[in-house]
Tab-separated table of C-alpha atoms in Angstrom:
chain	number	residue	atom	x	y	z
A	1	MET	CA	-71.549	-126.087	-52.876
A	2	THR	CA	-68.076	-124.732	-53.779
A	3	ALA	CA	-67.344	-121.458	-55.584
A	4	PHE	CA	-64.114	-121.361	-57.509
A	5	ALA	CA	-62.084	-118.122	-57.316
A	6	SER	CA	-61.115	-116.329	-60.621
A	7	ALA	CA	-59.760	-113.047	-61.791
A	8	GLU	CA	-63.357	-111.573	-61.600
A	9	GLY	CA	-63.722	-112.669	-57.894
A	10	VAL	CA	-66.304	-114.600	-55.928
A	11	ARG	CA	-68.134	-114.021	-52.564
A	12	ASP	CA	-69.232	-117.259	-51.050
A	13	GLU	CA	-69.019	-119.314	-47.721
A	14	HIS	CA	-66.911	-122.040	-49.384
A	15	VAL	CA	-64.341	-120.906	-51.868
A	16	ALA	CA	-61.700	-123.075	-53.735
A	17	VAL	CA	-58.665	-121.800	-55.730
A	18	PRO	CA	-57.576	-124.316	-58.497
A	19	LEU	CA	-53.873	-125.159	-58.540
A	20	PRO	CA	-52.190	-123.186	-61.496
A	21	ASP	CA	-49.415	-125.019	-63.636
A	22	ALA	CA	-46.005	-125.193	-61.763
A	23	PRO	CA	-46.150	-122.127	-59.433
A	24	SER	CA	-42.906	-121.127	-58.038
A	25	VAL	CA	-44.372	-119.274	-55.003
A	26	ALA	CA	-48.093	-118.748	-54.127
A	27	ARG	CA	-48.896	-115.536	-52.479
A	28	LEU	CA	-51.884	-115.015	-50.109
A	29	SER	CA	-52.859	-111.422	-49.545
A	30	PHE	CA	-55.566	-110.094	-47.309
A	31	ASP	CA	-56.070	-106.754	-48.947
A	32	ASN	CA	-58.226	-105.050	-46.416
A	33	GLY	CA	-57.202	-106.703	-42.988
A	34	LEU	CA	-58.505	-109.802	-41.210
A	35	GLU	CA	-60.224	-110.885	-38.067
A	36	ARG	CA	-60.827	-114.343	-36.544
A	37	VAL	CA	-58.930	-116.353	-39.174
A	38	THR	CA	-57.193	-119.679	-38.740
A	39	LEU	CA	-55.051	-121.086	-41.518
A	40	GLY	CA	-52.781	-124.086	-41.932
A	41	PRO	CA	-51.642	-126.857	-44.366
A	42	ARG	CA	-54.002	-129.643	-45.607
A	43	PRO	CA	-51.922	-132.689	-47.089
A	44	GLY	CA	-53.440	-134.168	-50.296
A	45	LEU	CA	-55.175	-130.854	-51.157
A	46	THR	CA	-55.614	-130.973	-54.885
A	47	GLY	CA	-56.229	-127.185	-55.384
A	48	LEU	CA	-54.064	-124.351	-54.269
A	49	LEU	CA	-56.371	-123.209	-51.352
A	50	GLU	CA	-59.753	-124.000	-49.781
A	51	ALA	CA	-61.600	-121.554	-47.479
A	52	ARG	CA	-64.637	-121.427	-45.313
A	53	PHE	CA	-65.775	-117.950	-44.449
A	54	GLY	CA	-67.895	-116.599	-41.643
A	55	THR	CA	-69.984	-113.488	-42.335
A	56	PRO	CA	-69.397	-110.763	-43.650
A	57	LEU	CA	-67.975	-112.563	-46.734
A	58	PRO	CA	-64.928	-111.264	-48.359
A	59	LEU	CA	-64.441	-111.057	-52.215
A	60	VAL	CA	-62.000	-113.780	-53.260
A	61	TRP	CA	-59.950	-113.380	-56.439
A	62	ALA	CA	-56.962	-115.069	-57.783
A	63	ALA	CA	-54.570	-114.723	-60.740
A	64	ASP	CA	-52.267	-117.619	-61.306
A	65	ALA	CA	-50.839	-118.330	-57.735
A	66	ASN	CA	-51.752	-114.992	-56.314
A	67	VAL	CA	-54.836	-115.144	-54.110
A	68	HIS	CA	-56.339	-112.011	-52.837
A	69	ILE	CA	-59.000	-111.800	-50.003
A	70	ALA	CA	-60.739	-108.493	-49.484
A	71	TYR	CA	-63.418	-107.917	-46.791
A	72	PRO	CA	-65.899	-105.060	-47.207
A	73	ALA	CA	-65.017	-101.805	-45.625
A	74	GLY	CA	-66.008	-101.698	-41.909
A	75	ALA	CA	-66.149	-105.519	-41.829
A	76	ARG	CA	-64.058	-105.675	-38.661
A	77	LEU	CA	-66.656	-103.714	-36.858
A	78	LEU	CA	-69.212	-106.466	-37.430
A	79	ARG	CA	-69.854	-109.398	-35.275
A	80	ARG	CA	-68.837	-112.702	-36.995
A	81	THR	CA	-70.700	-115.932	-36.690
A	82	ARG	CA	-67.759	-118.017	-36.793
A	83	PRO	CA	-63.962	-117.764	-37.570
A	84	SER	CA	-62.874	-118.141	-41.318
A	85	ALA	CA	-60.561	-121.140	-42.027
A	86	LEU	CA	-58.064	-121.514	-44.805
A	87	ALA	CA	-56.334	-124.642	-45.896
A	88	LEU	CA	-53.172	-124.249	-48.065
A	89	ASN	CA	-51.595	-126.747	-50.401
A	90	PRO	CA	-48.222	-127.708	-48.777
A	91	ALA	CA	-46.726	-128.903	-52.029
A	92	VAL	CA	-46.461	-125.031	-52.929
A	93	PRO	CA	-44.156	-122.505	-51.323
A	94	TRP	CA	-46.121	-119.588	-49.864
A	95	ALA	CA	-45.793	-115.891	-49.024
A	96	LEU	CA	-48.274	-114.314	-46.747
A	97	ASP	CA	-49.207	-110.514	-46.839
A	98	VAL	CA	-51.726	-108.751	-44.525
A	99	HIS	CA	-52.616	-105.280	-45.522
A	100	GLY	CA	-54.890	-103.284	-43.077
A	101	GLY	CA	-55.162	-104.233	-39.383
A	102	ALA	CA	-55.175	-107.915	-38.288
A	103	ALA	CA	-56.683	-109.430	-35.259
A	104	HIS	CA	-57.150	-112.793	-33.821
A	105	LEU	CA	-54.993	-114.784	-36.454
A	106	ASP	CA	-54.019	-118.428	-35.558
A	107	ALA	CA	-51.646	-119.581	-38.319
A	108	ASP	CA	-50.190	-123.041	-38.034
A	109	LEU	CA	-47.434	-122.884	-40.740
A	110	THR	CA	-45.741	-126.174	-39.968
A	111	GLY	CA	-45.589	-128.323	-42.958
A	112	LEU	CA	-45.531	-125.308	-45.199
A	113	ASP	CA	-42.381	-123.715	-47.041
A	114	VAL	CA	-43.194	-120.171	-45.999
A	115	ARG	CA	-40.894	-117.808	-47.739
A	116	SER	CA	-42.104	-114.632	-45.947
A	117	VAL	CA	-44.775	-113.183	-43.611
A	118	THR	CA	-45.536	-109.509	-43.762
A	119	PHE	CA	-48.046	-107.502	-41.702
A	120	HIS	CA	-48.170	-103.921	-43.424
A	121	SER	CA	-50.348	-102.530	-40.629
A	122	GLY	CA	-50.998	-103.226	-36.897
A	123	ALA	CA	-51.456	-106.599	-35.728
A	124	ALA	CA	-53.168	-107.910	-32.342
A	125	HIS	CA	-53.643	-111.371	-30.845
A	126	VAL	CA	-51.636	-113.333	-33.461
A	127	ARG	CA	-50.259	-116.775	-33.055
A	128	LEU	CA	-47.761	-118.256	-35.617
A	129	VAL	CA	-46.392	-121.766	-35.473
A	130	LEU	CA	-43.464	-122.184	-37.630
A	131	GLY	CA	-41.753	-125.247	-39.136
A	132	ARG	CA	-38.099	-125.976	-39.692
A	133	PRO	CA	-37.119	-123.705	-42.611
A	134	ALA	CA	-34.774	-124.486	-45.492
A	135	GLY	CA	-33.198	-121.066	-45.190
A	136	THR	CA	-33.610	-117.894	-43.342
A	137	ARG	CA	-37.201	-116.555	-43.349
A	138	VAL	CA	-38.285	-113.176	-42.364
A	139	ILE	CA	-41.448	-112.112	-40.503
A	140	ARG	CA	-42.219	-108.381	-40.714
A	141	LEU	CA	-44.746	-106.471	-38.708
A	142	ALA	CA	-45.563	-102.740	-38.560
A	143	SER	CA	-46.640	-102.748	-34.958
A	144	VAL	CA	-47.887	-105.662	-32.709
A	145	GLU	CA	-49.827	-106.407	-29.434
A	146	ASP	CA	-49.944	-109.898	-28.152
A	147	LEU	CA	-47.934	-111.981	-30.544
A	148	ARG	CA	-46.871	-115.506	-29.936
A	149	VAL	CA	-44.193	-117.171	-32.288
A	150	GLU	CA	-43.455	-120.866	-31.912
A	151	ARG	CA	-40.644	-122.695	-33.625
A	152	PRO	CA	-39.109	-126.247	-33.471
A	153	ALA	CA	-36.374	-126.640	-30.854
A	154	GLY	CA	-32.903	-125.870	-32.142
A	155	VAL	CA	-34.188	-123.500	-34.815
A	156	PRO	CA	-32.469	-120.031	-34.377
A	157	VAL	CA	-34.414	-116.679	-34.327
A	158	ARG	CA	-33.240	-113.224	-34.295
A	159	VAL	CA	-35.706	-110.509	-33.152
A	160	ALA	CA	-35.285	-106.876	-33.985
A	161	PHE	CA	-37.623	-103.977	-32.625
A	162	ALA	CA	-37.163	-100.480	-34.120
A	163	ARG	CA	-39.051	-98.872	-31.270
A	164	ALA	CA	-39.995	-99.468	-27.625
A	165	VAL	CA	-40.941	-102.995	-26.758
A	166	THR	CA	-42.660	-104.013	-23.690
A	167	ARG	CA	-43.088	-107.670	-22.089
A	168	LEU	CA	-40.765	-109.475	-24.517
A	169	SER	CA	-40.134	-113.239	-23.720
A	170	LEU	CA	-37.463	-114.824	-25.990
A	171	ASP	CA	-36.945	-118.397	-24.858
A	172	ASP	CA	-35.427	-117.947	-21.468
A	173	GLN	CA	-34.755	-114.288	-21.641
A	174	TRP	CA	-37.227	-111.683	-20.425
A	175	TYR	CA	-37.497	-107.976	-20.939
A	176	GLY	CA	-40.067	-105.933	-19.162
A	177	ALA	CA	-39.536	-102.662	-21.105
A	178	VAL	CA	-37.040	-101.536	-23.600
A	179	GLY	CA	-37.170	-98.025	-25.178
A	180	GLY	CA	-35.456	-97.063	-28.352
A	181	GLY	CA	-35.209	-100.520	-29.924
A	182	LEU	CA	-33.743	-103.976	-29.373
A	183	THR	CA	-32.042	-106.719	-31.341
A	184	GLN	CA	-31.429	-109.984	-29.825
A	185	ALA	CA	-30.656	-113.510	-31.171
A	186	THR	CA	-30.968	-116.920	-29.607
A	187	HIS	CA	-28.071	-118.519	-31.442
A	188	GLY	CA	-24.858	-117.558	-33.448
A	189	GLY	CA	-23.920	-118.678	-36.825
A	190	ASP	CA	-25.631	-119.002	-40.131
A	191	ALA	CA	-27.926	-122.001	-39.534
A	192	PRO	CA	-31.413	-121.549	-41.290
A	193	GLY	CA	-33.818	-119.849	-38.946
A	194	TYR	CA	-36.305	-116.753	-38.657
A	195	GLU	CA	-35.827	-113.051	-38.241
A	196	VAL	CA	-38.904	-111.282	-36.558
A	197	VAL	CA	-38.649	-107.486	-37.425
A	198	VAL	CA	-41.006	-104.997	-35.838
A	199	ALA	CA	-40.925	-101.595	-37.279
A	200	GLY	CA	-43.295	-99.882	-34.759
A	201	GLY	CA	-44.139	-100.353	-31.200
A	202	ALA	CA	-44.630	-103.873	-29.693
A	203	ASP	CA	-46.560	-104.930	-26.541
A	204	THR	CA	-46.496	-108.590	-25.245
A	205	VAL	CA	-44.171	-110.611	-27.572
A	206	THR	CA	-43.438	-114.348	-26.803
A	207	VAL	CA	-41.015	-116.105	-29.094
A	208	VAL	CA	-40.454	-119.751	-28.016
A	209	ALA	CA	-39.148	-123.108	-28.862
A	210	ALA	CA	-41.985	-125.633	-28.900
């Protein structure tokens, strides 16, 4: 049985979001953090998004191409029976916003036109697998522990840390500890690529060409 998200919101194990008319960019927002979530594209998906949630169940609501997922207060302290899995329609460009803490996110974004990824609070144990972008795309994080970013070979990336970073691996470059910030790029020029910007502290960051 599938529940369809609306502006009023639904809470169910299996939730689908209908595809609105000609959306320019779809936005997926986690309004109150996330834990143990996998997400990626599903070719041939007729709706905008389909999700299967482990308990505790979040409230899911949608307005046009804006999808909001809000877990109950304190939900991150509860044990989950299984990870939550989200399938996104690859025919629509996406923006991803995470408000509140994030932990154990595995996001395969290959095959998606991802315009931006923003973590507004701390994030830990996050893996982002990126595709070849049509333009420069920015990934912003407040602070991070154990971040892995994979991108196609030949795609440039620029990392910028506003504060101290420890254990940074950028392709074949390794930094044990750098205080006071760091900016480093893998390529010169203006080829389409990614910018990874961390405003707070960072520990154990790996950025590699896969």
